[in-house]
Amino acid sequence: MINRAELPALFTGMMATLAGIGVARFAYTPLLPAIIQAEWFSASQAAYLGAANLLGYLIGALAGHPLSERYNTRGLFGLCFAGIALSFLLCAGPGSFGWFFLWRLVSGVAGAILVVVGPSLALTATPPARRAGVGTLVFTGIGLGTLVSALVVPTLLAVSLTATWLALGLLVVLAGFCCDRHLVRLHPLRTTPPPAARQAHTDKKPAPATRPTALALVVALVMVAYGLDAIGFVPHTVFWVDYLAREQALGAHAASLQWAIFGLGALCGPFIVSGVTRLLGWHQGLVLAFATKAAAVALPLVSIALISRSASSFLVGAMVPGIVALTSGRLAELAGPARHKRLWGQATATFAAAQAFSGYGMSALYDAWHTYTPLYAIGSAVLAGGLVLVLLSQAVYTRRVSAAAP
């Protein structure tokens, strides 16, 4: 259970992930078929607008850690929430492709900064014994934002597309106020450890497994696997609703229901991961998550029946924040919380680069093939590759520990 003293850390991280991914990126997915049907943009243009957010996410992931070290966190967060809110409010009516591209790019930059800095801030302010719980639950914001947008978007689309964009912008404003309130309460908790604790930490000899070369290789393998996850989940997070609504001819209502199931899975994912981590640890949890996600992405290739597509929606949704939380926790376990923000920024940049490449690559493939189906086969195969790298990382870790043991 989360205690009262941990709420500022939890809500700071949760609101950051809610706005940064749950709304800034995932709210666009159920809007995609509506934008096409309203003839604001063609199908290929709408797909490239989705990829613009991924490009912005790469820029923000690279800039997040340096900016957080240079500027006041509260001011930086304020600019990020404002950028995401404006990306919805200023695109509430038909406009040029360049205008929409710019603001989808801005939402990606701001969202990535929030995702890099928010969870690390929450971890730093949390006692070591409680980091596994708080560190996973901050990512419930992804699922909460996705679920809220999945429920709000279909309802508001019945009113108008403009009302939907405006409502999402206001949602981000509310999330920003909530985050700011808890961020102000969070800072006093980030005190310097007492001299005795610092001395004990300094005097503690590093374990053999933390030798720089061994650690760097293990961390690199985990980061590359995380990058493959970014490629593998693009079909679901960018194209899933349009794939079901138009290509599979299920209609907007059935497709929106699946996005709500995806959001429910994303909300449950961190809770599932928290339990799995306590039972299996960070590494085994990551192995299980990659295996589950690879199978779930491939499910539409086997069957598009209600139970299959619902299982695919829920499991992929759960593993989106699940793998994010597990990777974050695994890096903190390997390198310690002091180095976590820098490594997490690098991991997020790796993820963002792979995601941007995948987003544009898969948009181009769809433009050429006029079908989404092969993209799910590609996504599943890439996730299986990530699973292999995670297994290999532990093999390297174990071998180096054994070699260094007396």
mmCIF file of C-alpha atoms in Angstrom:
data_model
loop_
_atom_site.group_PDB
_atom_site.id
_atom_site.type_symbol
_atom_site.label_atom_id
_atom_site.label_comp_id
_atom_site.label_asym_id
_atom_site.label_seq_id
_atom_site.Cartn_x
_atom_site.Cartn_y
_atom_site.Cartn_z
ATOM 1 C CA MET A 1 0.000 0.000 0.000
ATOM 2 C CA ILE A 2 1.082 3.568 -0.710
ATOM 3 C CA ASN A 3 1.349 5.669 2.441
ATOM 4 C CA ARG A 4 0.413 9.332 2.730
ATOM 5 C CA ALA A 5 4.003 10.604 2.657
ATOM 6 C CA GLU A 6 4.548 8.975 -0.761
ATOM 7 C CA LEU A 7 1.540 10.603 -2.444
ATOM 8 C CA PRO A 8 3.410 13.725 -3.701
ATOM 9 C CA ALA A 9 6.002 11.523 -5.439
ATOM 10 C CA LEU A 10 3.345 9.200 -6.830
ATOM 11 C CA PHE A 11 1.083 11.947 -8.184
ATOM 12 C CA THR A 12 3.969 13.952 -9.636
ATOM 13 C CA GLY A 13 5.101 10.941 -11.656
ATOM 14 C CA MET A 14 1.570 9.805 -12.454
ATOM 15 C CA MET A 15 0.415 13.162 -13.852
ATOM 16 C CA ALA A 16 3.626 13.414 -15.890
ATOM 17 C CA THR A 17 3.042 10.028 -17.553
ATOM 18 C CA LEU A 18 -0.697 10.699 -17.925
ATOM 19 C CA ALA A 19 -0.113 13.859 -19.947
ATOM 20 C CA GLY A 20 3.166 12.823 -21.593
ATOM 21 C CA ILE A 21 1.988 9.524 -23.074
ATOM 22 C CA GLY A 22 -1.600 8.777 -22.029
ATOM 23 C CA VAL A 23 -3.039 11.927 -23.600
ATOM 24 C CA ALA A 24 -0.311 13.536 -25.744
ATOM 25 C CA ARG A 25 0.174 10.385 -27.791
ATOM 26 C CA PHE A 26 -2.525 7.801 -27.112
ATOM 27 C CA ALA A 27 -5.492 10.178 -27.315
ATOM 28 C CA TYR A 28 -4.595 10.700 -30.975
ATOM 29 C CA THR A 29 -5.167 7.014 -31.842
ATOM 30 C CA PRO A 30 -8.995 7.039 -31.482
ATOM 31 C CA LEU A 31 -9.053 10.426 -33.240
ATOM 32 C CA LEU A 32 -7.341 9.012 -36.330
ATOM 33 C CA PRO A 33 -10.402 7.530 -38.138
ATOM 34 C CA ALA A 34 -12.518 10.574 -37.230
ATOM 35 C CA ILE A 35 -9.957 12.967 -38.729
ATOM 36 C CA ILE A 36 -9.905 10.914 -41.930
ATOM 37 C CA GLN A 37 -13.701 10.655 -42.127
ATOM 38 C CA ALA A 38 -14.058 14.405 -41.535
ATOM 39 C CA GLU A 39 -11.641 14.875 -44.456
ATOM 40 C CA TRP A 40 -9.286 17.044 -42.451
ATOM 41 C CA PHE A 41 -6.486 14.863 -43.830
ATOM 42 C CA SER A 42 -6.027 11.794 -46.007
ATOM 43 C CA ALA A 43 -5.282 8.410 -44.428
ATOM 44 C CA SER A 44 -1.567 8.639 -45.191
ATOM 45 C CA GLN A 45 -1.334 12.247 -43.915
ATOM 46 C CA ALA A 46 -3.095 11.295 -40.670
ATOM 47 C CA ALA A 47 -0.655 8.414 -40.191
ATOM 48 C CA TYR A 48 2.313 10.745 -40.667
ATOM 49 C CA LEU A 49 0.819 13.163 -38.111
ATOM 50 C CA GLY A 50 0.827 10.285 -35.640
ATOM 51 C CA ALA A 51 4.485 9.729 -36.436
ATOM 52 C CA ALA A 52 5.222 13.456 -35.882
ATOM 53 C CA ASN A 53 4.546 12.945 -32.187
ATOM 54 C CA LEU A 54 7.082 10.109 -32.187
ATOM 55 C CA LEU A 55 9.724 12.369 -33.763
ATOM 56 C CA GLY A 56 9.051 14.990 -31.104
ATOM 57 C CA TYR A 57 9.327 12.314 -28.441
ATOM 58 C CA LEU A 58 12.845 11.556 -29.669
ATOM 59 C CA ILE A 59 13.856 15.225 -29.418
ATOM 60 C CA GLY A 60 12.365 15.542 -25.932
ATOM 61 C CA ALA A 61 13.986 12.323 -24.730
ATOM 62 C CA LEU A 62 17.416 13.622 -25.736
ATOM 63 C CA ALA A 63 16.783 17.025 -24.159
ATOM 64 C CA GLY A 64 14.960 15.945 -20.992
ATOM 65 C CA HIS A 65 17.888 15.152 -18.698
ATOM 66 C CA PRO A 66 20.091 18.164 -19.680
ATOM 67 C CA LEU A 67 17.143 20.561 -19.352
ATOM 68 C CA SER A 68 16.180 19.175 -15.940
ATOM 69 C CA GLU A 69 19.741 19.713 -14.720
ATOM 70 C CA ARG A 70 19.842 23.296 -15.965
ATOM 71 C CA TYR A 71 16.360 24.669 -15.284
ATOM 72 C CA ASN A 72 13.897 24.735 -12.409
ATOM 73 C CA THR A 73 11.738 21.598 -12.501
ATOM 74 C CA ARG A 74 8.492 23.415 -11.783
ATOM 75 C CA GLY A 75 9.006 25.877 -14.617
ATOM 76 C CA LEU A 76 10.080 23.124 -17.012
ATOM 77 C CA PHE A 77 7.028 21.035 -16.165
ATOM 78 C CA GLY A 78 4.783 24.070 -16.592
ATOM 79 C CA LEU A 79 6.082 24.651 -20.117
ATOM 80 C CA CYS A 80 5.641 20.973 -20.985
ATOM 81 C CA PHE A 81 2.037 20.791 -19.777
ATOM 82 C CA ALA A 82 1.289 24.074 -21.580
ATOM 83 C CA GLY A 83 2.815 22.735 -24.812
ATOM 84 C CA ILE A 84 0.708 19.569 -24.729
ATOM 85 C CA ALA A 85 -2.469 21.485 -23.871
ATOM 86 C CA LEU A 86 -1.879 23.964 -26.720
ATOM 87 C CA SER A 87 -1.245 21.099 -29.150
ATOM 88 C CA PHE A 88 -4.913 20.158 -28.672
ATOM 89 C CA LEU A 89 -6.466 23.574 -28.174
ATOM 90 C CA LEU A 90 -4.815 25.114 -31.253
ATOM 91 C CA CYS A 91 -5.705 22.166 -33.499
ATOM 92 C CA ALA A 92 -9.414 22.099 -32.670
ATOM 93 C CA GLY A 93 -10.402 23.010 -36.221
ATOM 94 C CA PRO A 94 -9.301 22.167 -39.767
ATOM 95 C CA GLY A 95 -5.879 23.504 -40.639
ATOM 96 C CA SER A 96 -2.843 22.924 -42.782
ATOM 97 C CA PHE A 97 -0.778 19.766 -42.544
ATOM 98 C CA GLY A 98 2.251 21.838 -41.481
ATOM 99 C CA TRP A 99 0.357 23.448 -38.581
ATOM 100 C CA PHE A 100 -0.856 20.114 -37.238
ATOM 101 C CA PHE A 101 2.577 18.556 -37.768
ATOM 102 C CA LEU A 102 4.205 21.343 -35.728
ATOM 103 C CA TRP A 103 1.902 20.908 -32.753
ATOM 104 C CA ARG A 104 2.012 17.112 -32.828
ATOM 105 C CA LEU A 105 5.804 17.535 -32.768
ATOM 106 C CA VAL A 106 5.577 19.933 -29.786
ATOM 107 C CA SER A 107 3.356 17.484 -27.887
ATOM 108 C CA GLY A 108 5.948 14.764 -28.441
ATOM 109 C CA VAL A 109 8.850 16.920 -27.198
ATOM 110 C CA ALA A 110 6.957 18.012 -24.085
ATOM 111 C CA GLY A 111 5.622 14.528 -23.394
ATOM 112 C CA ALA A 112 9.064 12.932 -23.503
ATOM 113 C CA ILE A 113 10.528 15.493 -21.090
ATOM 114 C CA LEU A 114 7.735 14.738 -18.620
ATOM 115 C CA VAL A 115 8.287 10.980 -18.969
ATOM 116 C CA VAL A 116 12.074 11.253 -18.513
ATOM 117 C CA VAL A 117 12.010 13.606 -15.526
ATOM 118 C CA GLY A 118 8.739 12.743 -13.725
ATOM 119 C CA PRO A 119 9.369 9.067 -12.820
ATOM 120 C CA SER A 120 13.009 9.734 -11.885
ATOM 121 C CA LEU A 121 11.919 12.595 -9.639
ATOM 122 C CA ALA A 122 9.412 10.283 -7.964
ATOM 123 C CA LEU A 123 12.033 7.551 -7.454
ATOM 124 C CA THR A 124 14.587 9.969 -5.997
ATOM 125 C CA ALA A 125 12.052 11.243 -3.446
ATOM 126 C CA THR A 126 11.026 7.733 -2.363
ATOM 127 C CA PRO A 127 12.851 5.624 0.268
ATOM 128 C CA PRO A 128 14.777 2.706 -1.301
ATOM 129 C CA ALA A 129 12.569 0.035 0.255
ATOM 130 C CA ARG A 130 9.468 1.602 -1.324
ATOM 131 C CA ARG A 131 10.800 2.311 -4.819
ATOM 132 C CA ALA A 132 9.477 -0.887 -6.417
ATOM 133 C CA GLY A 133 5.891 0.033 -5.519
ATOM 134 C CA VAL A 134 6.025 3.748 -6.316
ATOM 135 C CA GLY A 135 8.295 3.210 -9.339
ATOM 136 C CA THR A 136 5.743 0.974 -11.041
ATOM 137 C CA LEU A 137 2.594 2.820 -9.990
ATOM 138 C CA VAL A 138 3.719 6.181 -11.429
ATOM 139 C CA PHE A 139 3.144 4.592 -14.835
ATOM 140 C CA THR A 140 -0.556 4.076 -14.103
ATOM 141 C CA GLY A 141 -0.817 7.597 -15.507
ATOM 142 C CA ILE A 142 -0.304 6.149 -18.992
ATOM 143 C CA GLY A 143 -3.265 3.836 -18.559
ATOM 144 C CA LEU A 144 -5.421 6.409 -16.822
ATOM 145 C CA GLY A 145 -4.870 8.944 -19.587
ATOM 146 C CA THR A 146 -5.512 6.326 -22.250
ATOM 147 C CA LEU A 147 -8.678 5.064 -20.565
ATOM 148 C CA VAL A 148 -10.079 8.560 -19.994
ATOM 149 C CA SER A 149 -9.378 9.545 -23.595
ATOM 150 C CA ALA A 150 -10.903 6.253 -24.811
ATOM 151 C CA LEU A 151 -14.095 7.000 -22.909
ATOM 152 C CA VAL A 152 -14.205 10.735 -23.629
ATOM 153 C CA VAL A 153 -13.274 10.746 -27.323
ATOM 154 C CA PRO A 154 -16.150 8.564 -28.702
ATOM 155 C CA THR A 155 -18.690 10.471 -26.593
ATOM 156 C CA LEU A 156 -17.458 13.891 -27.664
ATOM 157 C CA LEU A 157 -17.054 12.866 -31.293
ATOM 158 C CA ALA A 158 -20.846 12.546 -31.336
ATOM 159 C CA VAL A 159 -20.914 16.287 -30.557
ATOM 160 C CA SER A 160 -18.090 17.416 -32.814
ATOM 161 C CA LEU A 161 -14.450 16.789 -33.605
ATOM 162 C CA THR A 162 -13.633 20.312 -32.422
ATOM 163 C CA ALA A 163 -15.204 19.713 -28.998
ATOM 164 C CA THR A 164 -13.109 16.565 -28.639
ATOM 165 C CA TRP A 165 -9.806 18.368 -29.247
ATOM 166 C CA LEU A 166 -10.790 21.154 -26.823
ATOM 167 C CA ALA A 167 -11.780 18.691 -24.077
ATOM 168 C CA LEU A 168 -8.456 16.864 -24.349
ATOM 169 C CA GLY A 169 -6.611 20.169 -24.033
ATOM 170 C CA LEU A 170 -8.556 21.019 -20.872
ATOM 171 C CA LEU A 171 -7.797 17.548 -19.483
ATOM 172 C CA VAL A 172 -4.078 18.253 -19.826
ATOM 173 C CA VAL A 173 -4.510 21.625 -18.084
ATOM 174 C CA LEU A 174 -6.176 19.871 -15.120
ATOM 175 C CA ALA A 175 -3.401 17.267 -15.014
ATOM 176 C CA GLY A 176 -0.835 20.077 -15.014
ATOM 177 C CA PHE A 177 -2.460 21.811 -12.037
ATOM 178 C CA CYS A 178 -2.587 18.510 -10.126
ATOM 179 C CA CYS A 179 1.066 17.782 -10.910
ATOM 180 C CA ASP A 180 2.165 21.263 -9.852
ATOM 181 C CA ARG A 181 0.346 20.992 -6.537
ATOM 182 C CA HIS A 182 2.143 17.768 -5.662
ATOM 183 C CA LEU A 183 5.471 18.875 -7.140
ATOM 184 C CA VAL A 184 5.580 21.784 -4.693
ATOM 185 C CA ARG A 185 5.050 19.334 -1.817
ATOM 186 C CA LEU A 186 7.657 16.951 -3.244
ATOM 187 C CA HIS A 187 10.726 19.205 -3.117
ATOM 188 C CA PRO A 188 11.121 19.297 0.686
ATOM 189 C CA LEU A 189 11.450 15.494 0.664
ATOM 190 C CA ARG A 190 14.500 15.631 -1.612
ATOM 191 C CA THR A 191 17.009 16.324 1.108
ATOM 192 C CA THR A 192 20.701 15.423 1.121
ATOM 193 C CA PRO A 193 21.361 12.187 3.027
ATOM 194 C CA PRO A 194 23.003 12.610 6.431
ATOM 195 C CA PRO A 195 26.816 12.437 6.574
ATOM 196 C CA ALA A 196 26.764 8.981 8.161
ATOM 197 C CA ALA A 197 24.606 7.625 5.354
ATOM 198 C CA ARG A 198 26.852 9.249 2.743
ATOM 199 C CA GLN A 199 29.944 7.821 4.396
ATOM 200 C CA ALA A 200 28.399 4.350 4.563
ATOM 201 C CA HIS A 201 27.524 4.591 0.917
ATOM 202 C CA THR A 202 31.029 5.771 0.030
ATOM 203 C CA ASP A 203 32.708 3.039 2.037
ATOM 204 C CA LYS A 204 30.597 0.282 0.567
ATOM 205 C CA LYS A 205 32.622 -1.703 -1.954
ATOM 206 C CA PRO A 206 30.952 -2.280 -5.317
ATOM 207 C CA ALA A 207 29.822 -5.802 -6.047
ATOM 208 C CA PRO A 208 31.731 -7.638 -8.795
ATOM 209 C CA ALA A 209 28.720 -7.347 -11.079
ATOM 210 C CA THR A 210 28.905 -3.546 -10.968
ATOM 211 C CA ARG A 211 32.320 -3.374 -12.665
ATOM 212 C CA PRO A 212 32.021 -0.736 -15.412
ATOM 213 C CA THR A 213 32.491 -3.023 -18.420
ATOM 214 C CA ALA A 214 30.057 -5.661 -17.167
ATOM 215 C CA LEU A 215 27.456 -3.111 -16.134
ATOM 216 C CA ALA A 216 27.737 -1.151 -19.373
ATOM 217 C CA LEU A 217 27.165 -4.267 -21.470
ATOM 218 C CA VAL A 218 24.173 -5.444 -19.432
ATOM 219 C CA VAL A 219 22.619 -1.967 -19.467
ATOM 220 C CA ALA A 220 23.201 -1.667 -23.228
ATOM 221 C CA LEU A 221 21.410 -4.965 -23.884
ATOM 222 C CA VAL A 222 18.438 -3.878 -21.755
ATOM 223 C CA MET A 223 18.307 -0.531 -23.575
ATOM 224 C CA VAL A 224 18.403 -2.120 -27.032
ATOM 225 C CA ALA A 225 15.634 -4.520 -25.985
ATOM 226 C CA TYR A 226 13.638 -1.483 -24.830
ATOM 227 C CA GLY A 227 14.212 0.077 -28.247
ATOM 228 C CA LEU A 228 12.838 -3.065 -29.923
ATOM 229 C CA ASP A 229 9.767 -2.773 -27.699
ATOM 230 C CA ALA A 230 9.271 0.714 -29.144
ATOM 231 C CA ILE A 231 9.193 -0.747 -32.658
ATOM 232 C CA GLY A 232 6.968 -3.675 -31.764
ATOM 233 C CA PHE A 233 4.133 -1.759 -30.151
ATOM 234 C CA VAL A 234 3.654 0.895 -32.851
ATOM 235 C CA PRO A 235 0.959 -1.076 -34.764
ATOM 236 C CA HIS A 236 -1.284 -1.143 -31.689
ATOM 237 C CA THR A 237 -0.568 2.328 -30.355
ATOM 238 C CA VAL A 238 -0.831 4.187 -33.669
ATOM 239 C CA PHE A 239 -2.939 2.099 -36.072
ATOM 240 C CA TRP A 240 -5.089 -0.277 -33.972
ATOM 241 C CA VAL A 241 -8.340 1.730 -33.971
ATOM 242 C CA ASP A 242 -8.136 2.597 -37.666
ATOM 243 C CA TYR A 243 -7.204 -1.008 -38.491
ATOM 244 C CA LEU A 244 -10.294 -2.337 -36.722
ATOM 245 C CA ALA A 245 -12.684 0.422 -37.787
ATOM 246 C CA ARG A 246 -11.853 0.672 -41.483
ATOM 247 C CA GLU A 247 -9.655 -2.224 -42.628
ATOM 248 C CA GLN A 248 -11.545 -4.892 -40.673
ATOM 249 C CA ALA A 249 -14.857 -3.016 -41.250
ATOM 250 C CA LEU A 250 -15.894 -3.334 -37.593
ATOM 251 C CA GLY A 251 -16.991 0.288 -37.387
ATOM 252 C CA ALA A 252 -16.055 3.151 -35.101
ATOM 253 C CA HIS A 253 -18.055 1.901 -32.104
ATOM 254 C CA ALA A 254 -16.423 -1.559 -31.980
ATOM 255 C CA ALA A 255 -12.985 -0.044 -32.566
ATOM 256 C CA SER A 256 -13.489 2.534 -29.797
ATOM 257 C CA LEU A 257 -14.522 -0.254 -27.436
ATOM 258 C CA GLN A 258 -11.225 -2.013 -28.145
ATOM 259 C CA TRP A 259 -9.315 1.190 -27.417
ATOM 260 C CA ALA A 260 -11.148 1.434 -24.079
ATOM 261 C CA ILE A 261 -10.074 -2.164 -23.349
ATOM 262 C CA PHE A 262 -6.537 -1.167 -24.311
ATOM 263 C CA GLY A 263 -6.774 1.736 -21.848
ATOM 264 C CA LEU A 264 -8.120 -0.558 -19.121
ATOM 265 C CA GLY A 265 -5.150 -2.861 -19.719
ATOM 266 C CA ALA A 266 -2.759 0.090 -19.553
ATOM 267 C CA LEU A 267 -4.310 1.135 -16.243
ATOM 268 C CA CYS A 268 -4.005 -2.388 -14.813
ATOM 269 C CA GLY A 269 -0.505 -2.999 -16.196
ATOM 270 C CA PRO A 270 1.512 -1.268 -13.453
ATOM 271 C CA PHE A 271 -0.498 -3.056 -10.735
ATOM 272 C CA ILE A 272 0.128 -6.390 -12.459
ATOM 273 C CA VAL A 273 3.810 -5.569 -12.829
ATOM 274 C CA SER A 274 4.076 -4.516 -9.184
ATOM 275 C CA GLY A 275 2.816 -7.946 -8.096
ATOM 276 C CA VAL A 276 4.976 -9.800 -10.620
ATOM 277 C CA THR A 277 8.065 -7.856 -9.556
ATOM 278 C CA ARG A 278 7.555 -8.774 -5.907
ATOM 279 C CA LEU A 279 7.290 -12.453 -6.882
ATOM 280 C CA LEU A 280 9.872 -12.757 -9.684
ATOM 281 C CA GLY A 281 12.099 -9.694 -9.538
ATOM 282 C CA TRP A 282 12.782 -7.052 -12.206
ATOM 283 C CA HIS A 283 14.569 -9.282 -14.709
ATOM 284 C CA GLN A 284 12.140 -12.223 -14.723
ATOM 285 C CA GLY A 285 9.250 -9.786 -14.825
ATOM 286 C CA LEU A 286 10.757 -8.164 -17.922
ATOM 287 C CA VAL A 287 11.171 -11.569 -19.595
ATOM 288 C CA LEU A 288 7.530 -12.441 -18.941
ATOM 289 C CA ALA A 289 6.364 -9.032 -20.187
ATOM 290 C CA PHE A 290 8.233 -9.296 -23.510
ATOM 291 C CA ALA A 291 6.931 -12.829 -24.126
ATOM 292 C CA THR A 292 3.357 -11.773 -23.351
ATOM 293 C CA LYS A 293 3.506 -8.680 -25.534
ATOM 294 C CA ALA A 294 5.018 -10.513 -28.527
ATOM 295 C CA ALA A 295 2.190 -13.080 -28.398
ATOM 296 C CA ALA A 296 -0.504 -10.420 -27.905
ATOM 297 C CA VAL A 297 0.655 -8.304 -30.876
ATOM 298 C CA ALA A 298 0.483 -11.435 -33.077
ATOM 299 C CA LEU A 299 -3.057 -12.387 -31.980
ATOM 300 C CA PRO A 300 -4.842 -10.394 -34.741
ATOM 301 C CA LEU A 301 -2.950 -12.510 -37.297
ATOM 302 C CA VAL A 302 -4.595 -15.617 -35.839
ATOM 303 C CA SER A 303 -8.110 -14.327 -35.257
ATOM 304 C CA ILE A 304 -9.959 -11.029 -35.208
ATOM 305 C CA ALA A 305 -12.923 -12.465 -33.273
ATOM 306 C CA LEU A 306 -14.155 -10.514 -30.255
ATOM 307 C CA ILE A 307 -12.312 -12.569 -27.633
ATOM 308 C CA SER A 308 -9.028 -12.515 -29.606
ATOM 309 C CA ARG A 309 -9.029 -8.816 -30.347
ATOM 310 C CA SER A 310 -10.106 -8.012 -26.776
ATOM 311 C CA ALA A 311 -7.281 -10.151 -25.357
ATOM 312 C CA SER A 312 -4.851 -8.458 -27.725
ATOM 313 C CA SER A 313 -6.081 -4.995 -26.713
ATOM 314 C CA PHE A 314 -5.902 -5.698 -22.985
ATOM 315 C CA LEU A 315 -2.547 -7.494 -22.952
ATOM 316 C CA VAL A 316 -0.735 -5.035 -25.219
ATOM 317 C CA GLY A 317 -2.284 -2.185 -23.230
ATOM 318 C CA ALA A 318 -1.096 -3.726 -19.954
ATOM 319 C CA MET A 319 2.411 -4.324 -21.249
ATOM 320 C CA VAL A 320 2.874 -0.787 -22.591
ATOM 321 C CA PRO A 321 3.346 0.782 -19.128
ATOM 322 C CA GLY A 322 4.405 -2.639 -17.826
ATOM 323 C CA ILE A 323 7.592 -2.818 -19.881
ATOM 324 C CA VAL A 324 8.260 0.881 -19.289
ATOM 325 C CA ALA A 325 8.046 0.353 -15.516
ATOM 326 C CA LEU A 326 10.050 -2.885 -15.603
ATOM 327 C CA THR A 327 12.815 -1.365 -17.712
ATOM 328 C CA SER A 328 12.977 1.676 -15.450
ATOM 329 C CA GLY A 329 13.144 -0.549 -12.377
ATOM 330 C CA ARG A 330 15.733 -2.873 -13.905
ATOM 331 C CA LEU A 331 18.012 0.066 -14.737
ATOM 332 C CA ALA A 332 17.631 1.441 -11.218
ATOM 333 C CA GLU A 333 18.446 -2.031 -9.854
ATOM 334 C CA LEU A 334 21.569 -2.298 -12.013
ATOM 335 C CA ALA A 335 22.953 1.210 -11.605
ATOM 336 C CA GLY A 336 21.287 2.662 -8.495
ATOM 337 C CA PRO A 337 18.875 5.619 -8.173
ATOM 338 C CA ALA A 338 21.639 8.253 -8.341
ATOM 339 C CA ARG A 339 22.454 7.313 -11.949
ATOM 340 C CA HIS A 340 18.886 6.413 -12.837
ATOM 341 C CA LYS A 341 17.771 9.721 -14.364
ATOM 342 C CA ARG A 342 20.709 9.849 -16.753
ATOM 343 C CA LEU A 343 20.364 6.180 -17.766
ATOM 344 C CA TRP A 344 16.578 6.478 -17.961
ATOM 345 C CA GLY A 345 16.997 9.501 -20.218
ATOM 346 C CA GLN A 346 19.314 7.473 -22.462
ATOM 347 C CA ALA A 347 16.897 4.548 -22.460
ATOM 348 C CA THR A 348 13.999 6.853 -23.312
ATOM 349 C CA ALA A 349 16.054 8.387 -26.134
ATOM 350 C CA THR A 350 16.807 4.888 -27.476
ATOM 351 C CA PHE A 351 13.123 4.051 -27.220
ATOM 352 C CA ALA A 352 12.137 7.301 -28.902
ATOM 353 C CA ALA A 353 14.600 6.879 -31.772
ATOM 354 C CA ALA A 354 13.370 3.361 -32.461
ATOM 355 C CA GLN A 355 9.780 4.519 -32.110
ATOM 356 C CA ALA A 356 10.213 7.418 -34.531
ATOM 357 C CA PHE A 357 11.958 5.145 -37.028
ATOM 358 C CA SER A 358 9.189 2.579 -36.658
ATOM 359 C CA GLY A 359 6.413 5.164 -36.857
ATOM 360 C CA TYR A 360 7.664 6.653 -40.112
ATOM 361 C CA GLY A 361 8.736 3.278 -41.492
ATOM 362 C CA MET A 362 5.395 1.630 -40.805
ATOM 363 C CA SER A 363 3.506 4.665 -42.107
ATOM 364 C CA ALA A 364 5.504 4.334 -45.340
ATOM 365 C CA LEU A 365 4.793 0.600 -45.503
ATOM 366 C CA TYR A 366 1.088 1.252 -45.055
ATOM 367 C CA ASP A 367 1.246 3.904 -47.753
ATOM 368 C CA ALA A 368 2.830 1.324 -50.075
ATOM 369 C CA TRP A 369 0.807 -1.762 -49.099
ATOM 370 C CA HIS A 370 -2.535 -0.135 -48.166
ATOM 371 C CA THR A 371 -2.962 -2.680 -45.380
ATOM 372 C CA TYR A 372 -1.965 -2.770 -41.719
ATOM 373 C CA THR A 373 -1.952 -6.567 -41.341
ATOM 374 C CA PRO A 374 1.759 -7.234 -42.098
ATOM 375 C CA LEU A 375 2.743 -4.608 -39.540
ATOM 376 C CA TYR A 376 1.490 -6.832 -36.721
ATOM 377 C CA ALA A 377 3.722 -9.682 -37.895
ATOM 378 C CA ILE A 378 6.690 -7.301 -37.966
ATOM 379 C CA GLY A 379 5.859 -5.968 -34.502
ATOM 380 C CA SER A 380 5.586 -9.430 -32.964
ATOM 381 C CA ALA A 381 8.878 -10.603 -34.509
ATOM 382 C CA VAL A 382 10.704 -7.510 -33.242
ATOM 383 C CA LEU A 383 9.338 -8.030 -29.712
ATOM 384 C CA ALA A 384 10.555 -11.625 -29.829
ATOM 385 C CA GLY A 385 13.989 -10.207 -30.631
ATOM 386 C CA GLY A 386 13.711 -7.987 -27.558
ATOM 387 C CA LEU A 387 12.943 -11.054 -25.465
ATOM 388 C CA VAL A 388 16.150 -12.705 -26.686
ATOM 389 C CA LEU A 389 18.205 -9.632 -25.726
ATOM 390 C CA VAL A 390 16.686 -9.494 -22.230
ATOM 391 C CA LEU A 391 17.578 -13.166 -21.714
ATOM 392 C CA LEU A 392 21.066 -12.502 -23.058
ATOM 393 C CA SER A 393 21.534 -9.554 -20.678
ATOM 394 C CA GLN A 394 20.976 -11.791 -17.672
ATOM 395 C CA ALA A 395 23.305 -14.444 -19.100
ATOM 396 C CA VAL A 396 26.041 -11.812 -19.413
ATOM 397 C CA TYR A 397 25.299 -10.528 -15.917
ATOM 398 C CA THR A 398 25.456 -14.022 -14.392
ATOM 399 C CA ARG A 399 28.613 -14.995 -16.272
ATOM 400 C CA ARG A 400 30.465 -11.864 -15.159
ATOM 401 C CA VAL A 401 29.400 -12.407 -11.540
ATOM 402 C CA SER A 402 30.603 -16.026 -11.656
ATOM 403 C CA ALA A 403 33.893 -15.043 -13.266
ATOM 404 C CA ALA A 404 34.512 -12.367 -10.626
ATOM 405 C CA ALA A 405 33.561 -14.603 -7.689
ATOM 406 C CA PRO A 406 36.503 -16.004 -5.644
#
